[in-house]
Amino acid sequence: DTEVTQTPKHLVMGMTNKKSLKCEQHMGHRAMYWYKQKAKKPPELMFVYSYEKLSINESVPSRFSPECPNSSLLNLHLHALQPEDSALYLCASSQNPTLFYGYTFGSGTRLTVV
Amino acid sequence: KQEVTQIPAALSVPEGENLVLNCSFTDSAIYNLQWFRQDPGKGLTSLLLIQSSQREQTSGRLNASLDKSSGRSTLYIAASQPGDSATYLCAVSVGGDDKIIFGKGTRLHILP
């Protein structure tokens, strides 16, 4: 298995809803990442988990809450989002945090906040 | 602060032509450089990864070169096809850090 799997592929949520995005990899990678991408822009880093511990939070608002239950799974919990949070959310993994082997990305979750 | 620039921002070429996409970075102390492809609304697909000690990598019709001293990388696509139409992103990693720096991408359109 050489993939990063993200679910759901599409999500529409209201501003008062609570939802979660899920990311899974079975490549034994020990670093996992959440990125946010707006249309025609490069991905922007949100969070980095290194060996299941949060190592980087790029000053992301608290309405986004990451969780890494185990080395294969990464969640992003969403609560009280704003319409401007609508974007493509990408998960990525790397064999280790030194990034010597580069990144593997998932196909993303298209989030629309209404 | 590391900055990554990709030129051109957009490119249209007829099918069958060979083409070059450019990526430059301001700090030559990179760990590696990775080229990605992104189709509209989709995730990123890794095309080639060049370690800092390497000069080039090849995969099929793609060839990526790296010149650390001048802060440049090129992605060469041979015999372009309409299926090559996508946005191409380059990204560099700096040793000791947990993140990579992306360029803004080149939107490539291959005309049938």
XYZ file of N, CA and C in Angstrom:
678
model
N 0.853 -1.183 0.000
C 0.000 0.000 0.000
C 0.892 1.237 0.000
N 0.786 2.025 -1.062
C 1.636 3.218 -1.185
C 0.805 4.477 -1.239
N -0.370 4.450 -0.616
C -1.283 5.572 -0.732
C -1.598 6.215 0.617
N -1.995 7.481 0.498
C -2.603 8.194 1.614
C -4.079 8.350 1.267
N -4.950 7.834 2.120
C -6.387 7.817 1.852
C -7.096 8.845 2.713
N -7.865 9.716 2.049
C -8.616 10.744 2.775
C -10.116 10.534 2.588
N -10.838 10.678 3.675
C -12.298 10.608 3.621
C -12.892 11.705 4.497
N -14.063 12.267 4.119
C -14.731 12.007 2.845
C -14.049 12.785 1.714
N -14.446 12.552 0.484
C -13.890 13.316 -0.645
C -14.520 14.698 -0.742
N -15.794 14.776 -0.358
C -16.507 16.044 -0.377
C -17.266 16.181 0.943
N -17.367 17.413 1.446
C -18.097 17.659 2.672
C -18.707 19.055 2.613
N -20.018 19.116 2.888
C -20.709 20.403 3.021
C -21.194 20.493 4.463
N -20.855 21.571 5.145
C -21.266 21.699 6.534
C -21.705 23.120 6.835
N -22.627 23.228 7.790
C -23.066 24.529 8.247
C -22.108 25.087 9.273
N -22.239 26.364 9.540
C -21.311 27.033 10.446
C -21.449 26.567 11.895
N -22.561 25.902 12.218
C -22.724 25.418 13.591
C -22.433 23.928 13.736
N -22.104 23.293 12.616
C -21.866 21.840 12.641
C -20.500 21.495 13.239
N -20.399 20.221 13.641
C -19.101 19.616 13.981
C -18.888 18.436 13.050
N -17.757 18.414 12.394
C -17.425 17.327 11.493
C -15.949 16.978 11.650
N -15.565 15.845 11.059
C -14.156 15.437 11.105
C -13.694 14.949 9.739
N -12.459 15.279 9.423
C -11.795 14.734 8.241
C -10.835 13.643 8.701
N -10.729 12.622 7.865
C -9.905 11.480 8.237
C -8.829 11.239 7.188
N -7.646 10.854 7.658
C -6.520 10.549 6.788
C -5.856 9.281 7.295
N -5.539 8.364 6.386
C -4.955 7.087 6.782
C -3.829 6.703 5.826
N -2.749 6.157 6.399
C -1.669 5.610 5.571
C -1.122 4.372 6.260
N -0.732 3.409 5.426
C -0.197 2.150 5.944
C 1.174 1.876 5.356
N 1.933 2.950 5.183
C 3.282 2.827 4.633
C 4.336 2.856 5.739
N 3.883 2.957 6.992
C 4.841 3.031 8.088
C 5.480 4.393 8.236
N 4.881 5.400 7.592
C 5.417 6.755 7.692
C 5.203 7.309 9.097
N 6.185 8.067 9.602
C 6.105 8.537 10.973
C 5.850 10.039 11.079
N 5.673 10.704 9.966
C 5.313 12.117 9.985
C 4.070 12.305 9.116
N 3.105 13.067 9.625
C 1.867 13.317 8.891
C 1.513 14.786 8.979
N 0.842 15.280 7.933
C 0.652 16.714 7.759
C -0.769 17.019 7.305
N -1.272 18.171 7.739
C -2.489 18.737 7.167
C -2.136 20.025 6.444
N -2.666 20.141 5.215
C -2.518 21.340 4.416
C -3.897 21.844 4.020
N -3.978 23.169 3.812
C -5.177 23.805 3.284
C -4.806 24.452 1.957
N -5.662 24.246 0.952
C -5.369 24.843 -0.352
C -6.592 25.550 -0.906
N -6.435 26.846 -1.182
C -7.467 27.630 -1.846
C -7.201 27.561 -3.351
N -8.248 27.911 -4.111
C -8.165 27.794 -5.574
C -6.988 28.597 -6.137
N -6.243 27.962 -7.008
C -5.127 28.567 -7.739
C -4.020 29.070 -6.820
N -3.921 28.511 -5.627
C -2.847 28.836 -4.691
C -2.109 27.559 -4.331
N -0.854 27.673 -3.898
C -0.165 26.460 -3.423
C -0.715 26.041 -2.068
N -0.484 24.800 -1.679
C -0.937 24.349 -0.351
C -0.266 25.135 0.777
N -1.010 25.371 1.844
C -0.489 26.061 3.032
C -0.476 25.077 4.196
N 0.656 24.969 4.848
C 0.787 24.044 5.964
C -0.063 24.496 7.145
N -0.760 23.521 7.757
C -1.541 23.791 8.967
C -0.873 23.138 10.178
N -0.701 21.811 10.116
C -0.186 21.054 11.261
C 0.790 19.982 10.797
N 1.749 19.682 11.685
C 2.668 18.567 11.470
C 2.655 17.679 12.692
N 2.503 16.376 12.480
C 2.660 15.390 13.545
C 3.908 14.575 13.254
N 4.772 14.518 14.250
C 6.016 13.780 14.133
C 6.020 12.711 15.200
N 6.070 11.429 14.797
C 5.995 10.316 15.749
C 4.804 10.490 16.681
N 3.671 10.825 16.080
C 2.364 10.924 16.748
C 2.259 12.089 17.718
N 3.211 12.976 17.700
C 3.141 14.175 18.556
C 3.072 15.417 17.670
N 2.252 16.377 18.081
C 2.133 17.611 17.328
C 3.444 18.389 17.424
N 4.079 18.619 16.270
C 5.366 19.321 16.284
C 5.264 20.730 15.709
N 4.309 20.956 14.838
C 4.127 22.286 14.266
C 2.643 22.600 14.173
N 2.288 23.791 14.670
C 0.960 24.366 14.481
C 1.214 25.742 13.886
N 0.831 25.926 12.629
C 1.124 27.183 11.942
C 0.092 28.252 12.290
N -0.128 28.469 13.598
C -1.052 29.515 14.072
C -2.439 29.342 13.481
N -2.897 28.098 13.479
C -4.214 27.789 12.926
C -5.292 28.099 13.971
N -6.423 28.695 13.567
C -7.496 28.981 14.537
C -7.970 27.719 15.249
N -8.425 27.883 16.490
C -8.786 26.737 17.333
C -10.020 26.002 16.833
N -10.749 26.569 15.862
C -11.888 25.846 15.305
C -11.428 24.638 14.481
N -10.123 24.553 14.209
C -9.515 23.365 13.604
C -8.719 22.650 14.699
N -9.044 21.374 14.931
C -8.383 20.631 16.001
C -7.853 19.321 15.448
N -6.524 19.165 15.382
C -5.975 17.915 14.840
C -5.870 16.855 15.925
N -5.820 15.611 15.458
C -5.665 14.486 16.381
C -4.937 13.372 15.659
N -4.004 12.729 16.343
C -3.276 11.599 15.760
C -3.410 10.405 16.698
N -4.458 9.600 16.544
C -4.711 8.489 17.469
C -3.641 7.402 17.428
N -3.056 7.191 16.254
C -1.974 6.206 16.134
C -1.118 6.576 14.930
N -0.105 5.791 14.664
C 0.866 6.172 13.644
C 0.299 6.116 12.236
N -0.877 5.516 12.054
C -1.438 5.369 10.715
C -2.589 6.335 10.442
N -3.066 7.000 11.456
C -4.311 7.744 11.343
C -4.134 9.187 11.793
N -4.709 10.093 11.026
C -4.690 11.521 11.360
C -6.081 12.078 11.125
N -6.613 12.768 12.109
C -7.934 13.380 11.993
C -7.813 14.892 12.067
N -8.795 15.560 11.484
C -8.917 17.011 11.642
C -10.357 17.297 12.028
N -10.560 17.723 13.268
C -11.895 17.998 13.784
C -12.245 19.459 13.505
N -13.461 19.650 13.003
C -13.899 20.967 12.553
C -15.109 21.413 13.377
N -15.104 22.644 13.831
C -16.215 23.150 14.642
C -16.345 24.657 14.455
N -17.580 25.089 14.212
C -17.866 26.528 14.089
C -17.020 27.174 13.001
N -16.966 26.542 11.839
C -16.177 27.088 10.745
C -16.883 28.271 10.087
N -16.111 29.018 9.335
C -16.596 30.173 8.596
C -16.595 29.864 7.101
N -17.398 30.566 6.316
C -17.400 30.313 4.862
C -16.009 30.428 4.235
N -15.167 31.299 4.776
C -13.823 31.457 4.200
C -12.914 30.257 4.474
N -13.386 29.317 5.293
C -12.631 28.088 5.520
C -12.877 27.057 4.420
N -13.789 27.365 3.515
C -14.030 26.472 2.379
C -12.754 26.365 1.555
N -12.334 25.124 1.308
C -11.050 24.903 0.621
C -10.885 23.409 0.390
N -9.791 23.062 -0.261
C -9.370 21.663 -0.388
C -8.404 21.385 0.756
N -8.709 20.379 1.565
C -7.835 20.013 2.676
C -7.076 18.747 2.305
N -5.774 18.879 2.349
C -4.888 17.807 1.922
C -4.126 17.240 3.106
N -4.021 15.939 3.112
C -3.200 15.237 4.086
C -1.967 14.698 3.360
N -0.859 14.673 4.050
C 0.368 14.119 3.472
C 1.123 13.339 4.537
N 1.997 12.469 4.086
C 2.847 11.747 5.032
C 4.254 11.664 4.475
N 5.188 11.434 5.394
C 6.584 11.292 5.008
C 7.201 10.201 5.870
N 8.162 9.499 5.298
C 8.750 8.365 6.020
C 9.270 8.772 7.394
N 9.899 9.930 7.456
C 10.284 10.469 8.754
C 10.326 11.989 8.646
N 10.412 12.675 9.775
C 10.297 14.136 9.735
C 11.443 14.841 9.019
N 12.531 14.145 8.730
C 13.619 14.824 8.035
C 13.294 15.040 6.565
N 12.200 14.430 6.102
C 11.730 14.610 4.731
C 12.736 14.132 3.689
N 13.659 13.263 4.082
C 14.665 12.774 3.141
C 14.027 12.072 1.961
N 12.896 11.412 2.195
C 12.229 10.657 1.137
C 11.049 11.410 0.535
N 10.880 12.672 0.908
C 9.816 13.467 0.302
C 8.445 13.152 0.871
N 7.458 13.749 0.257
C 6.068 13.669 0.718
C 5.245 12.744 -0.169
N 4.188 12.121 0.432
C 3.123 11.479 -0.317
C 1.818 12.147 0.095
N 1.072 12.633 -0.872
C -0.180 13.338 -0.590
C -1.389 12.457 -0.848
N -2.463 12.735 -0.110
C -3.754 12.151 -0.404
C -4.467 12.963 -1.473
N -5.649 12.514 -1.853
C -6.398 13.177 -2.920
C -7.242 14.341 -2.410
N -7.320 14.507 -1.092
C -7.946 15.691 -0.545
C -9.418 15.539 -0.200
N -9.887 16.435 0.657
C -11.315 16.586 0.971
C -11.715 17.991 0.548
N -12.713 18.070 -0.324
C -13.228 19.382 -0.754
C -14.275 19.804 0.266
N -13.979 20.834 1.059
C -14.879 21.300 2.119
C -15.584 22.579 1.695
N -16.907 22.592 1.854
C -17.701 23.790 1.612
C -18.460 24.122 2.892
N -18.272 25.342 3.395
C -18.950 25.802 4.608
C -20.055 26.768 4.193
N -21.275 26.439 4.584
C -22.418 27.266 4.165
C -23.087 27.954 5.361
N 14.960 33.795 4.819
C 13.749 32.981 4.642
C 13.729 32.417 3.227
N 13.517 31.119 3.134
C 13.474 30.458 1.829
C 12.256 30.874 1.033
N 12.483 31.269 -0.227
C 11.388 31.574 -1.133
C 11.567 30.760 -2.408
N 10.452 30.273 -2.925
C 10.474 29.437 -4.128
C 9.625 30.115 -5.197
N 10.208 30.275 -6.378
C 9.538 30.969 -7.474
C 9.460 30.050 -8.684
N 8.305 30.040 -9.321
C 8.153 29.238 -10.532
C 7.766 30.129 -11.707
N 8.498 29.964 -12.773
C 8.262 30.724 -13.990
C 8.230 29.763 -15.172
N 7.238 29.892 -16.119
C 6.178 30.902 -16.082
C 5.031 30.464 -15.178
N 4.092 31.367 -14.915
C 2.917 31.020 -14.113
C 1.958 30.162 -14.919
N 1.935 30.379 -16.235
C 1.068 29.593 -17.108
C 1.772 29.407 -18.443
N 1.452 28.288 -19.092
C 2.119 27.951 -20.343
C 1.189 27.099 -21.198
N 1.062 27.493 -22.468
C 0.287 26.700 -23.430
C 1.191 26.324 -24.584
N 1.254 25.042 -24.907
C 2.095 24.590 -26.010
C 1.350 23.547 -26.816
N 1.669 23.429 -28.118
C 1.032 22.388 -28.933
C 1.522 21.004 -28.536
N 0.662 20.038 -28.724
C 1.004 18.649 -28.437
C 2.250 18.235 -29.212
N 3.085 17.448 -28.568
C 4.277 16.928 -29.206
C 5.536 17.705 -28.928
N 5.386 18.937 -28.460
C 6.573 19.745 -28.180
C 7.238 19.323 -26.877
N 8.548 19.567 -26.835
C 9.288 19.410 -25.586
C 9.223 20.734 -24.840
N 9.174 20.689 -23.511
C 9.052 21.945 -22.775
C 9.813 21.864 -21.449
N 10.093 23.050 -20.915
C 10.841 23.170 -19.669
C 10.096 24.076 -18.703
N 9.916 23.598 -17.493
C 9.355 24.401 -16.412
C 10.486 24.736 -15.444
N 10.455 25.957 -14.925
C 11.540 26.446 -14.087
C 11.114 26.660 -12.645
N 12.047 26.413 -11.757
C 11.837 26.621 -10.321
C 13.132 27.192 -9.757
N 13.026 28.277 -9.012
C 14.217 28.842 -8.375
C 13.963 29.026 -6.888
N 15.031 28.948 -6.103
C 14.915 29.092 -4.656
C 16.049 29.975 -4.154
N 15.778 30.707 -3.077
C 16.709 31.750 -2.634
C 17.818 31.223 -1.735
N 17.578 30.145 -1.000
C 18.571 29.608 -0.080
C 19.044 28.256 -0.607
N 20.316 28.162 -0.957
C 20.828 26.946 -1.585
C 20.997 25.780 -0.604
N 20.817 26.040 0.700
C 20.994 24.977 1.705
C 19.734 24.124 1.819
N 19.360 23.495 0.717
C 18.158 22.660 0.734
C 18.522 21.215 1.006
N 17.537 20.476 1.467
C 17.721 19.058 1.745
C 17.372 18.233 0.516
N 16.247 18.598 -0.099
C 15.868 17.981 -1.365
C 14.835 18.870 -2.052
N 14.511 18.517 -3.285
C 13.515 19.252 -4.055
C 12.581 18.239 -4.694
N 11.301 18.524 -4.652
C 10.310 17.580 -5.161
C 9.418 18.300 -6.165
N 9.139 17.654 -7.279
C 8.179 18.147 -8.270
C 6.879 17.356 -8.127
N 5.762 18.116 -8.130
C 4.442 17.520 -8.021
C 3.597 17.930 -9.220
N 2.596 17.106 -9.479
C 1.574 17.435 -10.468
C 0.238 17.492 -9.734
N -0.605 18.485 -10.089
C -1.934 18.568 -9.494
C -2.962 18.823 -10.587
N -3.918 17.920 -10.714
C -5.052 18.113 -11.599
C -6.110 18.930 -10.860
N -6.959 19.664 -11.575
C -7.924 20.554 -10.915
C -8.768 19.837 -9.857
N -8.796 20.382 -8.653
C -9.603 19.848 -7.564
C -9.103 18.549 -6.970
N -7.905 18.122 -7.374
C -7.362 16.840 -6.900
C -6.164 17.069 -5.988
N -5.670 15.959 -5.426
C -4.474 16.034 -4.603
C -3.211 16.150 -5.434
N -2.072 16.155 -4.738
C -0.785 16.287 -5.411
C -0.180 14.903 -5.662
N 0.325 14.723 -6.867
C 1.018 13.489 -7.214
C 2.509 13.784 -7.328
N 3.318 13.049 -6.584
C 4.754 13.251 -6.665
C 5.286 12.714 -7.988
N 6.062 13.556 -8.687
C 6.642 13.159 -9.964
C 8.100 12.716 -9.786
N 8.886 13.589 -9.185
C 10.307 13.311 -9.021
C 10.802 13.956 -7.739
N 11.720 13.276 -7.078
C 12.363 13.789 -5.874
C 13.865 13.792 -6.127
N 14.500 14.948 -5.957
C 15.947 15.050 -6.147
C 16.581 15.382 -4.803
N 17.474 14.516 -4.346
C 18.204 14.800 -3.115
C 19.247 15.874 -3.385
N 19.695 16.530 -2.318
C 20.619 17.656 -2.487
C 21.938 17.237 -3.118
N 22.304 15.971 -2.977
C 23.572 15.478 -3.541
C 23.439 15.038 -4.988
N 22.220 15.061 -5.522
C 21.981 14.596 -6.879
C 21.872 15.767 -7.842
N 22.111 15.485 -9.134
C 21.994 16.522 -10.146
C 20.726 16.383 -10.965
N 20.222 15.153 -11.102
C 19.008 14.983 -11.877
C 18.343 13.657 -11.536
N 17.056 13.602 -11.920
C 16.279 12.378 -11.795
C 15.407 12.260 -13.037
N 15.161 11.017 -13.452
C 14.357 10.789 -14.655
C 13.268 9.773 -14.369
N 12.098 10.029 -14.980
C 10.999 9.067 -14.919
C 10.217 9.187 -16.218
N 10.376 8.175 -17.068
C 9.663 8.209 -18.337
C 10.036 9.416 -19.171
N 9.023 10.216 -19.536
C 9.262 11.424 -20.353
C 9.677 12.630 -19.526
N 9.816 12.463 -18.236
C 10.158 13.570 -17.351
C 11.612 13.485 -16.906
N 12.242 14.657 -16.878
C 13.602 14.750 -16.355
C 13.693 16.020 -15.528
N 14.118 15.878 -14.285
C 14.286 17.038 -13.410
C 15.761 17.199 -13.088
N 16.237 18.433 -13.161
C 17.625 18.732 -12.818
C 17.669 19.658 -11.612
N 18.789 19.628 -10.927
C 18.980 20.480 -9.757
C 20.372 21.076 -9.779
N 20.440 22.411 -9.657
C 21.704 23.121 -9.522
C 21.615 23.927 -8.237
N 22.119 23.343 -7.151
C 21.993 24.006 -5.845
C 22.729 25.328 -5.804
N 23.883 25.383 -6.408
C 24.705 26.592 -6.298
C 24.022 27.798 -6.909
N 23.263 27.573 -7.970
C 22.550 28.697 -8.600
C 21.118 28.799 -8.124
N 20.681 27.868 -7.297
C 19.321 27.906 -6.764
C 18.268 27.646 -7.821
N 18.515 26.650 -8.677
C 17.570 26.403 -9.764
C 17.297 24.930 -9.963
N 16.069 24.663 -10.404
C 15.694 23.329 -10.855
C 14.837 23.491 -12.103
N 14.949 22.528 -13.004
C 14.091 22.520 -14.184
C 13.401 21.164 -14.292
N 12.186 21.202 -14.796
C 11.453 19.984 -15.119
C 11.264 19.964 -16.628
N 11.854 18.978 -17.266
C 11.791 18.828 -18.718
C 10.756 17.757 -19.032
N 9.805 18.116 -19.914
C 8.790 17.158 -20.360
C 8.978 16.942 -21.851
N 9.245 15.720 -22.234
C 9.469 15.396 -23.643
C 8.167 14.970 -24.301
N 8.046 15.338 -25.570
C 6.904 14.888 -26.394
C 5.586 15.061 -25.647
N 5.249 16.298 -25.331
C 4.089 16.585 -24.488
C 2.797 16.026 -25.089
N 1.878 15.676 -24.181
C 0.586 15.106 -24.555
C -0.516 15.879 -23.845
N -1.751 15.883 -24.396
C -2.853 16.592 -23.720
C -3.042 16.136 -22.268
N -2.768 14.884 -21.963
C -2.874 14.380 -20.599
C -1.875 14.973 -19.639
N -0.871 15.689 -20.168
C 0.103 16.356 -19.299
C -0.439 17.680 -18.759
N -1.585 18.115 -19.258
C -2.170 19.366 -18.798
C -2.514 19.275 -17.316
N -1.959 20.176 -16.536
C -2.119 20.166 -15.078
C -1.332 21.345 -14.525
N -1.379 21.504 -13.211
C -0.496 22.461 -12.534
C 0.690 21.702 -11.961
N 1.877 22.233 -12.199
C 3.103 21.599 -11.721
C 3.703 22.472 -10.613
N 3.941 21.858 -9.476
C 4.459 22.558 -8.301
C 5.830 22.000 -7.932
N 6.734 22.889 -7.602
C 7.985 22.417 -7.017
C 8.011 22.828 -5.549
N 8.702 22.032 -4.753
C 8.767 22.285 -3.314
C 10.141 21.881 -2.811
N 10.695 22.684 -1.903
C 12.006 22.372 -1.339
C 11.880 22.136 0.160
N 12.722 21.275 0.674
C 12.775 21.064 2.115
C 14.142 21.505 2.618
N 14.136 22.076 3.809
C 15.362 22.536 4.437
C 15.685 21.587 5.579
N 16.863 21.062 5.611
C 17.244 20.087 6.610
C 16.979 20.580 8.020
N 16.480 19.673 8.854
C 16.226 20.037 10.234
C 14.858 20.623 10.469
N 14.112 20.821 9.403
C 12.771 21.370 9.528
C 11.763 20.301 9.139
N 10.537 20.446 9.628
C 9.514 19.443 9.341
C 8.602 19.846 8.199
N 8.981 20.842 7.432
C 8.041 21.285 6.419
C 8.768 21.622 5.125
N 7.986 21.715 4.056
C 8.530 22.065 2.753
C 7.926 23.394 2.311
N 8.639 24.068 1.423
C 8.210 25.361 0.899
C 7.808 25.167 -0.557
N 6.571 25.532 -0.888
C 6.071 25.380 -2.241
C 6.271 26.644 -3.063
N 6.472 26.451 -4.370
C 6.296 27.535 -5.324
C 4.813 27.672 -5.627
N 4.466 28.715 -6.405
C 3.056 28.954 -6.702
C 2.553 28.125 -7.873
N 3.450 27.425 -8.538
C 3.038 26.503 -9.583
C 3.053 27.093 -10.975
N 3.121 26.207 -11.964
C 2.970 26.564 -13.371
C 1.781 25.788 -13.907
N 0.792 26.524 -14.440
C -0.383 25.867 -15.047
C -0.057 25.580 -16.506
N -0.012 24.313 -16.830
C 0.380 23.867 -18.166
C -0.836 23.382 -18.940
N -0.974 23.873 -20.159
C -2.055 23.440 -21.044
C -1.432 22.962 -22.343
N -1.650 21.689 -22.665
C -1.151 21.124 -23.916
C -2.290 21.120 -24.924
N -2.080 21.800 -26.024
C -3.115 21.964 -27.044
C -3.114 20.760 -27.982
N -4.290 20.113 -28.166
C -4.348 18.929 -29.061
C -4.084 19.308 -30.515
